């Protein structure tokens, strides 16, 4: 049942003037997206076997903030975000029984932005609620719409090294 998650991320995206929010979940093998730039909203079932490679970015903090993608130190990933028109983002990792299970990404595709501590805290709380929902329902989510956006991200994980 993906509608509650889509409703939540749609409201948050609109309220904070974001362009894209997506959730990548290993436990449900799903990619949930709200994309205001291309009017894509939905869920896609995907293979998330490489997702654990992204866990390192969440070790020092439970969230990962990039105010300006041009300042991002990892070239391969910076190129990917640039191709996807991302200018700035916050990502929050989530866990199931202490094991990395995925992340949620809040993206601005118009401008770089200085994410305030207040917004980071609020989006972290929203992420925690979504994490609890995914862990509680642990539902297999049906395939819906969406282009190859999820696969672009997942296929690029192999070329990303930290």
C-alpha atoms as a printed R data frame, in Angstrom:
    type eleno elety resid chain resno      x      y       z
1   ATOM     1    CA   UNK     A     1  0.000  0.000   0.000
2   ATOM     2    CA   UNK     A     2  2.101  2.868  -1.291
3   ATOM     3    CA   UNK     A     3 -0.444  5.695  -1.101
4   ATOM     4    CA   UNK     A     4  0.384  6.829   2.483
5   ATOM     5    CA   UNK     A     5  4.072  7.215   1.618
6   ATOM     6    CA   UNK     A     6  3.326  9.037  -1.612
7   ATOM     7    CA   UNK     A     7  0.951 11.343   0.253
8   ATOM     8    CA   UNK     A     8  3.560 12.143   2.897
9   ATOM     9    CA   UNK     A     9  6.402 12.831   0.487
10  ATOM    10    CA   UNK     A    10  4.130 14.839  -1.801
11  ATOM    11    CA   UNK     A    11  3.094 17.123   1.076
12  ATOM    12    CA   UNK     A    12  6.671 17.523   2.324
13  ATOM    13    CA   UNK     A    13  7.985 18.173  -1.185
14  ATOM    14    CA   UNK     A    14  5.388 20.832  -1.863
15  ATOM    15    CA   UNK     A    15  5.790 22.484   1.532
16  ATOM    16    CA   UNK     A    16  9.591 22.748   1.312
17  ATOM    17    CA   UNK     A    17  9.599 23.609  -2.395
18  ATOM    18    CA   UNK     A    18 11.556 20.481  -3.325
19  ATOM    19    CA   UNK     A    19 11.704 19.025  -6.804
20  ATOM    20    CA   UNK     A    20 12.190 15.361  -6.029
21  ATOM    21    CA   UNK     A    21 11.940 12.983  -3.100
22  ATOM    22    CA   UNK     A    22 12.650  9.307  -3.371
23  ATOM    23    CA   UNK     A    23 12.909  6.356  -1.041
24  ATOM    24    CA   UNK     A    24 15.133  3.406  -1.850
25  ATOM    25    CA   UNK     A    25 14.285  0.405   0.323
26  ATOM    26    CA   UNK     A    26 16.201 -2.880   0.304
27  ATOM    27    CA   UNK     A    27 13.658 -4.725   2.474
28  ATOM    28    CA   UNK     A    28 10.835 -4.095   0.016
29  ATOM    29    CA   UNK     A    29 13.074 -3.953  -3.084
30  ATOM    30    CA   UNK     A    30 11.276 -0.778  -4.021
31  ATOM    31    CA   UNK     A    31 11.917  2.720  -5.255
32  ATOM    32    CA   UNK     A    32  9.240  5.232  -4.324
33  ATOM    33    CA   UNK     A    33  9.376  8.587  -6.036
34  ATOM    34    CA   UNK     A    34  7.689 11.973  -5.988
35  ATOM    35    CA   UNK     A    35  9.196 13.975  -8.850
36  ATOM    36    CA   UNK     A    36  7.738 17.417  -9.347
37  ATOM    37    CA   UNK     A    37 10.148 18.203 -12.215
38  ATOM    38    CA   UNK     A    38  8.800 15.470 -14.506
39  ATOM    39    CA   UNK     A    39  5.411 14.860 -12.870
40  ATOM    40    CA   UNK     A    40  6.307 11.273 -11.953
41  ATOM    41    CA   UNK     A    41  4.776  9.744  -8.893
42  ATOM    42    CA   UNK     A    42  4.762  6.109  -8.027
43  ATOM    43    CA   UNK     A    43  6.496  2.956  -7.011
44  ATOM    44    CA   UNK     A    44  8.748  0.591  -8.865
45  ATOM    45    CA   UNK     A    45  9.988 -2.805  -7.765
46  ATOM    46    CA   UNK     A    46 13.750 -2.992  -8.280
47  ATOM    47    CA   UNK     A    47 16.805 -4.986  -7.311
48  ATOM    48    CA   UNK     A    48 18.665 -3.241  -4.501
49  ATOM    49    CA   UNK     A    49 21.633 -5.566  -4.021
50  ATOM    50    CA   UNK     A    50 24.212 -2.751  -4.323
51  ATOM    51    CA   UNK     A    51 22.525 -0.476  -1.812
52  ATOM    52    CA   UNK     A    52 24.876 -1.427   1.032
53  ATOM    53    CA   UNK     A    53 27.719  0.395  -0.771
54  ATOM    54    CA   UNK     A    54 26.036  3.673   0.177
55  ATOM    55    CA   UNK     A    55 25.944  2.867   3.879
56  ATOM    56    CA   UNK     A    56 29.368  4.459   4.534
57  ATOM    57    CA   UNK     A    57 28.058  7.965   3.972
58  ATOM    58    CA   UNK     A    58 25.763  7.591   6.992
59  ATOM    59    CA   UNK     A    59 28.404  6.398   9.522
60  ATOM    60    CA   UNK     A    60 29.428  9.773  10.911
61  ATOM    61    CA   UNK     A    61 25.877 11.140  10.910
62  ATOM    62    CA   UNK     A    62 22.472  9.677  10.262
63  ATOM    63    CA   UNK     A    63 21.978 12.149   7.421
64  ATOM    64    CA   UNK     A    64 24.082 13.351   4.507
65  ATOM    65    CA   UNK     A    65 23.772 16.964   3.310
66  ATOM    66    CA   UNK     A    66 25.101 18.507   0.103
67  ATOM    67    CA   UNK     A    67 24.330 22.231  -0.130
68  ATOM    68    CA   UNK     A    68 25.876 22.650  -3.573
69  ATOM    69    CA   UNK     A    69 26.470 19.653  -5.838
70  ATOM    70    CA   UNK     A    70 29.434 21.398  -7.494
71  ATOM    71    CA   UNK     A    71 31.264 21.141  -4.135
72  ATOM    72    CA   UNK     A    72 30.644 17.388  -3.824
73  ATOM    73    CA   UNK     A    73 34.006 15.646  -3.495
74  ATOM    74    CA   UNK     A    74 33.200 12.354  -5.245
75  ATOM    75    CA   UNK     A    75 33.442 13.034  -8.972
76  ATOM    76    CA   UNK     A    76 31.510  9.974 -10.230
77  ATOM    77    CA   UNK     A    77 28.589 10.647  -7.960
78  ATOM    78    CA   UNK     A    78 28.695 14.398  -8.622
79  ATOM    79    CA   UNK     A    79 28.409 13.632 -12.329
80  ATOM    80    CA   UNK     A    80 25.406 11.380 -11.706
81  ATOM    81    CA   UNK     A    81 23.607 14.049  -9.659
82  ATOM    82    CA   UNK     A    82 24.409 16.638 -12.304
83  ATOM    83    CA   UNK     A    83 22.930 14.422 -15.026
84  ATOM    84    CA   UNK     A    84 19.783 14.176 -12.920
85  ATOM    85    CA   UNK     A    85 19.737 18.006 -12.573
86  ATOM    86    CA   UNK     A    86 20.216 17.883  -8.790
87  ATOM    87    CA   UNK     A    87 21.700 21.047  -7.313
88  ATOM    88    CA   UNK     A    88 21.410 20.225  -3.596
89  ATOM    89    CA   UNK     A    89 20.135 17.366  -1.436
90  ATOM    90    CA   UNK     A    90 19.701 15.775   1.968
91  ATOM    91    CA   UNK     A    91 19.792 12.011   2.324
92  ATOM    92    CA   UNK     A    92 18.844 10.098   5.448
93  ATOM    93    CA   UNK     A    93 19.764  6.447   5.876
94  ATOM    94    CA   UNK     A    94 17.427  4.022   7.552
95  ATOM    95    CA   UNK     A    95 17.921  0.665   9.200
96  ATOM    96    CA   UNK     A    96 16.004 -2.509  10.002
97  ATOM    97    CA   UNK     A    97 17.161 -4.407  13.083
98  ATOM    98    CA   UNK     A    98 20.434 -2.467  12.981
99  ATOM    99    CA   UNK     A    99 21.128 -3.343   9.332
100 ATOM   100    CA   UNK     A   100 21.280 -0.657   6.644
101 ATOM   101    CA   UNK     A   101 18.062 -0.893   4.658
102 ATOM   102    CA   UNK     A   102 18.017  2.147   2.388
103 ATOM   103    CA   UNK     A   103 17.664  5.872   2.355
104 ATOM   104    CA   UNK     A   104 15.401  8.754   1.522
105 ATOM   105    CA   UNK     A   105 16.620 11.672  -0.568
106 ATOM   106    CA   UNK     A   106 15.196 15.205  -0.582
107 ATOM   107    CA   UNK     A   107 16.389 17.075  -3.683
108 ATOM   108    CA   UNK     A   108 16.394 20.609  -5.020
109 ATOM   109    CA   UNK     A   109 16.911 20.702  -8.793
110 ATOM   110    CA   UNK     A   110 16.620 24.487  -9.167
111 ATOM   111    CA   UNK     A   111 19.304 25.945  -6.922
112 ATOM   112    CA   UNK     A   112 21.906 25.097  -4.355
113 ATOM   113    CA   UNK     A   113 20.534 25.726  -0.907
114 ATOM   114    CA   UNK     A   114 21.846 26.111   2.581
115 ATOM   115    CA   UNK     A   115 19.825 23.512   4.481
116 ATOM   116    CA   UNK     A   116 19.128 24.975   7.921
117 ATOM   117    CA   UNK     A   117 19.460 22.844  11.050
118 ATOM   118    CA   UNK     A   118 15.697 23.195  11.491
119 ATOM   119    CA   UNK     A   119 14.893 21.795   8.035
120 ATOM   120    CA   UNK     A   120 17.439 18.999   8.448
121 ATOM   121    CA   UNK     A   121 15.834 18.088  11.793
122 ATOM   122    CA   UNK     A   122 12.322 18.133  10.353
123 ATOM   123    CA   UNK     A   123 13.288 16.079   7.303
124 ATOM   124    CA   UNK     A   124 15.145 13.643   9.582
125 ATOM   125    CA   UNK     A   125 11.966 13.234  11.623
126 ATOM   126    CA   UNK     A   126  9.899 12.692   8.462
127 ATOM   127    CA   UNK     A   127 12.482 10.123   7.358
128 ATOM   128    CA   UNK     A   128 12.216  8.336  10.703
129 ATOM   129    CA   UNK     A   129  8.428  8.144  10.355
130 ATOM   130    CA   UNK     A   130  8.802  6.725   6.847
131 ATOM   131    CA   UNK     A   131 11.425  4.259   8.107
132 ATOM   132    CA   UNK     A   132  9.063  3.094  10.862
133 ATOM   133    CA   UNK     A   133  6.250  2.721   8.337
134 ATOM   134    CA   UNK     A   134  8.403  0.665   5.964
135 ATOM   135    CA   UNK     A   135  9.709 -1.508   8.791
136 ATOM   136    CA   UNK     A   136  6.221 -2.000  10.213
137 ATOM   137    CA   UNK     A   137  4.485 -2.844   6.981
138 ATOM   138    CA   UNK     A   138  7.470 -4.477   5.234
139 ATOM   139    CA   UNK     A   139  5.052 -4.864   2.372
140 ATOM   140    CA   UNK     A   140  6.027 -5.900  -1.097
141 ATOM   141    CA   UNK     A   141  5.094 -2.851  -3.150
142 ATOM   142    CA   UNK     A   142  3.674 -3.252  -6.633
143 ATOM   143    CA   UNK     A   143  5.348 -2.027  -9.807
144 ATOM   144    CA   UNK     A   144  3.755  1.152 -11.102
145 ATOM   145    CA   UNK     A   145  5.312  3.851 -13.286
146 ATOM   146    CA   UNK     A   146  8.677  5.683 -13.298
147 ATOM   147    CA   UNK     A   147 11.406  5.792 -15.880
148 ATOM   148    CA   UNK     A   148 14.911  4.459 -15.494
149 ATOM   149    CA   UNK     A   149 15.744  6.992 -12.750
150 ATOM   150    CA   UNK     A   150 16.093  4.306 -10.066
151 ATOM   151    CA   UNK     A   151 18.241  2.084 -12.228
152 ATOM   152    CA   UNK     A   152 20.552  5.015 -13.096
153 ATOM   153    CA   UNK     A   153 21.232  5.536  -9.411
154 ATOM   154    CA   UNK     A   154 21.669  1.858  -8.629
155 ATOM   155    CA   UNK     A   155 23.863  1.111 -11.624
156 ATOM   156    CA   UNK     A   156 26.136  4.033 -10.765
157 ATOM   157    CA   UNK     A   157 26.706  2.718  -7.234
158 ATOM   158    CA   UNK     A   158 29.283  0.274  -8.586
159 ATOM   159    CA   UNK     A   159 31.451  3.141  -9.839
160 ATOM   160    CA   UNK     A   160 31.237  5.104  -6.594
161 ATOM   161    CA   UNK     A   161 34.059  4.581  -4.112
162 ATOM   162    CA   UNK     A   162 34.525  6.238  -0.745
